[in-house]
């Protein structure tokens, strides 16, 4: 029994010494982990600082781009409210009917509900100049109506101020701006839109070049609007300001200096 007790004591001493070595190793690992934690914290701070610096650079480039090359502005139109015109032409019309007409003109059915749209028709948005504008309400029917009319009309086109020309030019510039913004912001666009004029048989050019059919035109506009909304979402633009059909207005909100997260 005495010999067995001595053997147990020796084994216990070995286990104690081994436990001490394990404790030292544990403390060494803990010190190493603390050093790594401090290093990761410092690297995270440096990365955040670099992101902020990069965002400022992106923001500066975008504001310079949209002030020098692609200025986007709101243009007031001289259109009169249909309610006012109707009230002048029909003296018997009641004030309630006039107010209802005005209210109907300023509302839009969106996502299963009626929302107020104070910009519906009284303004337009210009890009690169006040003469290149898009209807604010997203109604581009003037383009494909003109294309369908050209199919039945022979002879050269002498109408340089035709709204279809300005619509095509504005959408072409908007596509070019969106593609450039995606490169600056490093955001991949969900829809592919080409802003270069290439050979017709390749079928890659959008809005510029040959006249598009109604189906191709509306499809290209939907793709452009989807890309603009995607960029707006990536930069945390206020969702209450956006409308899926307002092409240039959404773009104007995106590149506005008031957009706090522009460049993120």
mmCIF file of C-alpha atoms in Angstrom:
data_model
loop_
_atom_site.group_PDB
_atom_site.id
_atom_site.type_symbol
_atom_site.label_atom_id
_atom_site.label_comp_id
_atom_site.label_asym_id
_atom_site.label_seq_id
_atom_site.Cartn_x
_atom_site.Cartn_y
_atom_site.Cartn_z
ATOM 1 C CA UNK A 1 0.000 0.000 0.000
ATOM 2 C CA UNK A 2 2.874 2.382 0.811
ATOM 3 C CA UNK A 3 4.566 1.624 -2.524
ATOM 4 C CA UNK A 4 1.232 2.137 -4.337
ATOM 5 C CA UNK A 5 0.739 5.448 -2.548
ATOM 6 C CA UNK A 6 4.210 6.623 -3.652
ATOM 7 C CA UNK A 7 3.457 5.714 -7.267
ATOM 8 C CA UNK A 8 0.190 7.663 -7.140
ATOM 9 C CA UNK A 9 2.010 10.683 -5.676
ATOM 10 C CA UNK A 10 4.621 10.566 -8.461
ATOM 11 C CA UNK A 11 1.874 10.369 -11.086
ATOM 12 C CA UNK A 12 0.072 13.294 -9.457
ATOM 13 C CA UNK A 13 3.283 15.358 -9.558
ATOM 14 C CA UNK A 14 3.702 14.552 -13.263
ATOM 15 C CA UNK A 15 0.109 15.607 -13.897
ATOM 16 C CA UNK A 16 0.657 18.802 -11.892
ATOM 17 C CA UNK A 17 3.780 19.710 -13.881
ATOM 18 C CA UNK A 18 1.925 18.954 -17.129
ATOM 19 C CA UNK A 19 -0.981 21.146 -15.948
ATOM 20 C CA UNK A 20 1.468 23.977 -15.296
ATOM 21 C CA UNK A 21 2.877 23.654 -18.823
ATOM 22 C CA UNK A 22 -0.670 23.677 -20.246
ATOM 23 C CA UNK A 23 -1.517 26.760 -18.193
ATOM 24 C CA UNK A 24 1.567 28.556 -19.507
ATOM 25 C CA UNK A 25 0.640 27.583 -23.051
ATOM 26 C CA UNK A 26 -2.911 28.788 -22.464
ATOM 27 C CA UNK A 27 -1.678 32.166 -21.203
ATOM 28 C CA UNK A 28 0.644 32.452 -24.205
ATOM 29 C CA UNK A 29 -2.246 31.749 -26.592
ATOM 30 C CA UNK A 30 -4.398 34.327 -24.799
ATOM 31 C CA UNK A 31 -1.656 36.964 -25.132
ATOM 32 C CA UNK A 32 -1.337 36.105 -28.826
ATOM 33 C CA UNK A 33 -5.093 36.387 -29.309
ATOM 34 C CA UNK A 34 -5.117 39.780 -27.608
ATOM 35 C CA UNK A 35 -2.361 40.985 -29.935
ATOM 36 C CA UNK A 36 -4.290 39.680 -32.932
ATOM 37 C CA UNK A 37 -7.472 41.366 -31.636
ATOM 38 C CA UNK A 38 -5.677 44.699 -31.307
ATOM 39 C CA UNK A 39 -4.224 44.262 -34.797
ATOM 40 C CA UNK A 40 -7.628 43.409 -36.278
ATOM 41 C CA UNK A 41 -9.177 46.416 -34.534
ATOM 42 C CA UNK A 42 -6.457 48.695 -35.926
ATOM 43 C CA UNK A 43 -6.828 47.203 -39.427
ATOM 44 C CA UNK A 44 -10.614 47.596 -39.215
ATOM 45 C CA UNK A 45 -10.236 51.245 -38.266
ATOM 46 C CA UNK A 46 -7.741 51.792 -41.102
ATOM 47 C CA UNK A 47 -10.117 50.054 -43.536
ATOM 48 C CA UNK A 48 -13.028 52.214 -42.387
ATOM 49 C CA UNK A 49 -10.878 55.312 -42.850
ATOM 50 C CA UNK A 50 -9.927 54.193 -46.359
ATOM 51 C CA UNK A 51 -13.579 53.534 -47.190
ATOM 52 C CA UNK A 52 -14.491 57.040 -46.021
ATOM 53 C CA UNK A 53 -11.651 58.523 -48.076
ATOM 54 C CA UNK A 54 -12.707 56.479 -51.106
ATOM 55 C CA UNK A 55 -16.329 57.587 -50.653
ATOM 56 C CA UNK A 56 -15.228 61.234 -50.611
ATOM 57 C CA UNK A 57 -13.219 60.718 -53.804
ATOM 58 C CA UNK A 58 -16.155 58.999 -55.497
ATOM 59 C CA UNK A 59 -18.499 61.747 -54.363
ATOM 60 C CA UNK A 60 -16.129 64.426 -55.704
ATOM 61 C CA UNK A 61 -15.811 62.682 -59.070
ATOM 62 C CA UNK A 62 -19.583 62.217 -59.366
ATOM 63 C CA UNK A 63 -20.409 65.828 -58.473
ATOM 64 C CA UNK A 64 -17.791 67.031 -60.947
ATOM 65 C CA UNK A 65 -19.154 64.676 -63.606
ATOM 66 C CA UNK A 66 -22.735 65.827 -63.119
ATOM 67 C CA UNK A 67 -21.852 69.522 -62.943
ATOM 68 C CA UNK A 68 -19.547 69.730 -65.969
ATOM 69 C CA UNK A 69 -20.548 66.942 -68.378
ATOM 70 C CA UNK A 70 -23.978 65.655 -67.335
ATOM 71 C CA UNK A 71 -25.804 68.449 -65.487
ATOM 72 C CA UNK A 72 -29.314 67.361 -64.470
ATOM 73 C CA UNK A 73 -31.802 70.087 -63.654
ATOM 74 C CA UNK A 74 -35.509 70.551 -63.167
ATOM 75 C CA UNK A 75 -37.140 72.625 -65.901
ATOM 76 C CA UNK A 76 -40.468 74.324 -65.324
ATOM 77 C CA UNK A 77 -42.904 73.946 -68.200
ATOM 78 C CA UNK A 78 -45.642 76.324 -69.209
ATOM 79 C CA UNK A 79 -48.351 73.675 -69.139
ATOM 80 C CA UNK A 80 -51.510 74.792 -67.415
ATOM 81 C CA UNK A 81 -53.512 72.688 -65.074
ATOM 82 C CA UNK A 82 -56.399 71.053 -66.981
ATOM 83 C CA UNK A 83 -58.671 71.965 -64.089
ATOM 84 C CA UNK A 84 -57.913 75.662 -64.630
ATOM 85 C CA UNK A 85 -58.489 75.450 -68.375
ATOM 86 C CA UNK A 86 -61.730 73.534 -67.910
ATOM 87 C CA UNK A 87 -63.007 75.994 -65.346
ATOM 88 C CA UNK A 88 -62.419 78.870 -67.732
ATOM 89 C CA UNK A 89 -64.147 77.119 -70.651
ATOM 90 C CA UNK A 90 -67.100 75.880 -68.643
ATOM 91 C CA UNK A 91 -68.495 78.443 -66.239
ATOM 92 C CA UNK A 92 -71.046 75.963 -64.992
ATOM 93 C CA UNK A 93 -68.383 73.662 -63.562
ATOM 94 C CA UNK A 94 -68.449 73.557 -59.789
ATOM 95 C CA UNK A 95 -65.410 74.211 -57.621
ATOM 96 C CA UNK A 96 -65.579 70.658 -56.270
ATOM 97 C CA UNK A 97 -65.210 69.246 -59.787
ATOM 98 C CA UNK A 98 -62.222 71.515 -60.434
ATOM 99 C CA UNK A 99 -60.529 70.421 -57.215
ATOM 100 C CA UNK A 100 -61.197 66.772 -58.007
ATOM 101 C CA UNK A 101 -59.619 67.166 -61.443
ATOM 102 C CA UNK A 102 -56.575 68.817 -59.920
ATOM 103 C CA UNK A 103 -56.287 66.102 -57.304
ATOM 104 C CA UNK A 104 -56.616 63.357 -59.933
ATOM 105 C CA UNK A 105 -53.857 64.965 -61.952
ATOM 106 C CA UNK A 106 -51.502 64.957 -58.982
ATOM 107 C CA UNK A 107 -52.015 61.318 -57.947
ATOM 108 C CA UNK A 108 -50.415 58.165 -59.288
ATOM 109 C CA UNK A 109 -51.363 54.528 -58.708
ATOM 110 C CA UNK A 110 -48.218 52.864 -57.347
ATOM 111 C CA UNK A 111 -47.747 49.485 -55.645
ATOM 112 C CA UNK A 112 -51.444 48.930 -55.045
ATOM 113 C CA UNK A 113 -52.203 52.376 -53.620
ATOM 114 C CA UNK A 114 -52.735 55.924 -54.768
ATOM 115 C CA UNK A 115 -49.864 58.266 -53.910
ATOM 116 C CA UNK A 116 -49.543 62.015 -54.274
ATOM 117 C CA UNK A 117 -47.318 63.153 -57.133
ATOM 118 C CA UNK A 118 -46.946 66.919 -57.188
ATOM 119 C CA UNK A 119 -44.504 66.723 -60.120
ATOM 120 C CA UNK A 120 -46.898 64.982 -62.484
ATOM 121 C CA UNK A 121 -46.704 66.990 -65.708
ATOM 122 C CA UNK A 122 -45.837 70.520 -64.529
ATOM 123 C CA UNK A 123 -42.061 70.034 -64.773
ATOM 124 C CA UNK A 124 -39.515 68.209 -66.861
ATOM 125 C CA UNK A 125 -35.968 67.076 -66.122
ATOM 126 C CA UNK A 126 -33.123 68.080 -68.437
ATOM 127 C CA UNK A 127 -29.721 66.435 -68.905
ATOM 128 C CA UNK A 128 -26.637 68.106 -70.456
ATOM 129 C CA UNK A 129 -28.754 71.166 -71.293
ATOM 130 C CA UNK A 130 -32.231 72.704 -70.969
ATOM 131 C CA UNK A 131 -33.140 71.639 -74.509
ATOM 132 C CA UNK A 132 -32.705 67.893 -73.845
ATOM 133 C CA UNK A 133 -35.544 66.979 -71.507
ATOM 134 C CA UNK A 134 -37.691 64.027 -70.532
ATOM 135 C CA UNK A 135 -41.331 64.157 -69.451
ATOM 136 C CA UNK A 136 -41.408 63.982 -65.693
ATOM 137 C CA UNK A 137 -44.236 61.437 -65.562
ATOM 138 C CA UNK A 138 -42.325 58.821 -67.594
ATOM 139 C CA UNK A 139 -44.650 59.020 -70.608
ATOM 140 C CA UNK A 140 -42.385 58.508 -73.637
ATOM 141 C CA UNK A 141 -45.167 57.663 -76.078
ATOM 142 C CA UNK A 142 -44.099 60.592 -78.283
ATOM 143 C CA UNK A 143 -41.062 58.559 -79.343
ATOM 144 C CA UNK A 144 -42.698 55.410 -80.677
ATOM 145 C CA UNK A 145 -45.633 57.418 -82.021
ATOM 146 C CA UNK A 146 -43.123 59.367 -84.106
ATOM 147 C CA UNK A 147 -41.384 56.144 -85.185
ATOM 148 C CA UNK A 148 -44.666 54.606 -86.300
ATOM 149 C CA UNK A 149 -45.530 57.803 -88.169
ATOM 150 C CA UNK A 150 -42.155 57.797 -89.931
ATOM 151 C CA UNK A 151 -42.853 54.323 -91.265
ATOM 152 C CA UNK A 152 -45.803 55.655 -93.242
ATOM 153 C CA UNK A 153 -44.230 59.000 -94.188
ATOM 154 C CA UNK A 154 -41.643 59.210 -96.946
ATOM 155 C CA UNK A 155 -38.921 61.808 -97.299
ATOM 156 C CA UNK A 156 -36.170 63.205 -95.039
ATOM 157 C CA UNK A 157 -36.847 64.161 -91.465
ATOM 158 C CA UNK A 158 -36.608 67.936 -91.093
ATOM 159 C CA UNK A 159 -38.151 68.215 -87.636
ATOM 160 C CA UNK A 160 -35.058 68.830 -85.551
ATOM 161 C CA UNK A 161 -37.128 69.894 -82.541
ATOM 162 C CA UNK A 162 -39.265 66.782 -82.585
ATOM 163 C CA UNK A 163 -39.801 65.576 -78.975
ATOM 164 C CA UNK A 164 -38.855 62.063 -80.085
ATOM 165 C CA UNK A 165 -35.346 63.318 -80.828
ATOM 166 C CA UNK A 166 -34.944 64.919 -77.401
ATOM 167 C CA UNK A 167 -36.329 61.806 -75.695
ATOM 168 C CA UNK A 168 -33.877 59.581 -77.554
ATOM 169 C CA UNK A 169 -30.952 61.910 -76.784
ATOM 170 C CA UNK A 170 -31.880 62.257 -73.101
ATOM 171 C CA UNK A 171 -32.187 58.487 -72.633
ATOM 172 C CA UNK A 172 -28.892 57.943 -74.446
ATOM 173 C CA UNK A 173 -27.117 60.441 -72.170
ATOM 174 C CA UNK A 174 -28.793 58.921 -69.116
ATOM 175 C CA UNK A 175 -27.561 55.461 -70.129
ATOM 176 C CA UNK A 176 -24.029 56.779 -70.563
ATOM 177 C CA UNK A 177 -24.145 58.505 -67.179
ATOM 178 C CA UNK A 178 -25.506 55.403 -65.414
ATOM 179 C CA UNK A 179 -22.775 53.201 -66.892
ATOM 180 C CA UNK A 180 -20.127 55.706 -65.796
ATOM 181 C CA UNK A 181 -21.598 55.939 -62.294
ATOM 182 C CA UNK A 182 -21.514 52.156 -61.962
ATOM 183 C CA UNK A 183 -17.780 52.234 -62.682
ATOM 184 C CA UNK A 184 -17.092 55.051 -60.221
ATOM 185 C CA UNK A 185 -19.211 53.486 -57.470
ATOM 186 C CA UNK A 186 -18.005 49.951 -58.256
ATOM 187 C CA UNK A 187 -21.590 48.675 -58.393
ATOM 188 C CA UNK A 188 -22.571 45.969 -60.883
ATOM 189 C CA UNK A 189 -25.748 46.850 -62.758
ATOM 190 C CA UNK A 190 -28.505 44.199 -62.994
ATOM 191 C CA UNK A 191 -29.329 45.052 -66.628
ATOM 192 C CA UNK A 192 -26.874 45.439 -69.498
ATOM 193 C CA UNK A 193 -27.340 48.582 -71.586
ATOM 194 C CA UNK A 194 -24.859 49.721 -74.219
ATOM 195 C CA UNK A 195 -24.359 53.441 -74.772
ATOM 196 C CA UNK A 196 -22.200 53.113 -77.900
ATOM 197 C CA UNK A 197 -23.467 53.300 -81.455
ATOM 198 C CA UNK A 198 -22.296 50.188 -83.289
ATOM 199 C CA UNK A 199 -23.300 48.324 -86.404
ATOM 200 C CA UNK A 200 -27.010 47.700 -86.689
ATOM 201 C CA UNK A 201 -26.631 43.974 -87.254
ATOM 202 C CA UNK A 202 -24.977 43.561 -83.855
ATOM 203 C CA UNK A 203 -28.066 44.935 -82.135
ATOM 204 C CA UNK A 204 -26.187 46.253 -79.092
ATOM 205 C CA UNK A 205 -26.881 49.978 -79.247
ATOM 206 C CA UNK A 206 -29.726 51.475 -77.226
ATOM 207 C CA UNK A 207 -31.590 54.730 -77.899
ATOM 208 C CA UNK A 208 -28.954 56.056 -80.317
ATOM 209 C CA UNK A 209 -28.755 55.027 -83.946
ATOM 210 C CA UNK A 210 -31.686 53.425 -85.676
ATOM 211 C CA UNK A 211 -35.270 54.010 -84.575
ATOM 212 C CA UNK A 212 -36.436 51.423 -82.065
ATOM 213 C CA UNK A 213 -39.751 49.662 -82.234
ATOM 214 C CA UNK A 214 -42.217 50.211 -79.423
ATOM 215 C CA UNK A 215 -41.379 46.848 -77.845
ATOM 216 C CA UNK A 216 -37.593 47.379 -77.964
ATOM 217 C CA UNK A 217 -37.920 50.967 -76.784
ATOM 218 C CA UNK A 218 -40.097 50.181 -73.751
ATOM 219 C CA UNK A 219 -37.876 47.207 -72.904
ATOM 220 C CA UNK A 220 -34.752 49.381 -73.000
ATOM 221 C CA UNK A 221 -36.429 52.068 -70.853
ATOM 222 C CA UNK A 222 -37.410 49.459 -68.252
ATOM 223 C CA UNK A 223 -33.818 48.204 -68.138
ATOM 224 C CA UNK A 224 -32.507 51.746 -67.713
ATOM 225 C CA UNK A 225 -35.007 52.492 -64.924
ATOM 226 C CA UNK A 226 -34.054 49.239 -63.171
ATOM 227 C CA UNK A 227 -30.354 50.165 -63.288
ATOM 228 C CA UNK A 228 -31.054 53.648 -61.907
ATOM 229 C CA UNK A 229 -33.149 52.265 -59.052
ATOM 230 C CA UNK A 230 -30.420 49.706 -58.287
ATOM 231 C CA UNK A 231 -27.851 52.507 -57.983
ATOM 232 C CA UNK A 232 -30.254 54.508 -55.799
ATOM 233 C CA UNK A 233 -30.742 51.524 -53.498
ATOM 234 C CA UNK A 234 -26.978 50.961 -53.249
ATOM 235 C CA UNK A 235 -26.462 54.588 -52.167
ATOM 236 C CA UNK A 236 -29.385 54.556 -49.692
ATOM 237 C CA UNK A 237 -31.407 57.243 -51.457
ATOM 238 C CA UNK A 238 -34.618 58.042 -49.588
ATOM 239 C CA UNK A 239 -37.206 55.603 -50.951
ATOM 240 C CA UNK A 240 -40.022 58.127 -50.529
ATOM 241 C CA UNK A 241 -38.412 60.250 -53.262
ATOM 242 C CA UNK A 242 -38.206 57.491 -55.869
ATOM 243 C CA UNK A 243 -40.729 56.520 -58.514
ATOM 244 C CA UNK A 244 -40.159 53.533 -60.864
ATOM 245 C CA UNK A 245 -41.115 55.560 -63.973
ATOM 246 C CA UNK A 246 -39.301 58.842 -63.253
ATOM 247 C CA UNK A 247 -36.024 58.169 -65.051
ATOM 248 C CA UNK A 248 -34.131 61.445 -64.773
ATOM 249 C CA UNK A 249 -35.751 62.538 -61.503
ATOM 250 C CA UNK A 250 -34.496 59.379 -59.766
ATOM 251 C CA UNK A 251 -31.073 60.017 -61.318
ATOM 252 C CA UNK A 252 -31.181 63.610 -60.101
ATOM 253 C CA UNK A 253 -31.884 62.457 -56.537
ATOM 254 C CA UNK A 254 -29.025 59.932 -56.798
ATOM 255 C CA UNK A 255 -26.327 62.469 -57.746
ATOM 256 C CA UNK A 256 -27.688 65.284 -55.594
ATOM 257 C CA UNK A 257 -25.188 66.836 -53.134
ATOM 258 C CA UNK A 258 -27.862 66.296 -50.467
ATOM 259 C CA UNK A 259 -27.503 62.496 -50.791
ATOM 260 C CA UNK A 260 -25.564 61.758 -47.607
ATOM 261 C CA UNK A 261 -24.407 58.238 -48.546
ATOM 262 C CA UNK A 262 -23.294 59.043 -52.097
ATOM 263 C CA UNK A 263 -20.026 57.215 -52.704
ATOM 264 C CA UNK A 264 -20.505 54.451 -50.126
#
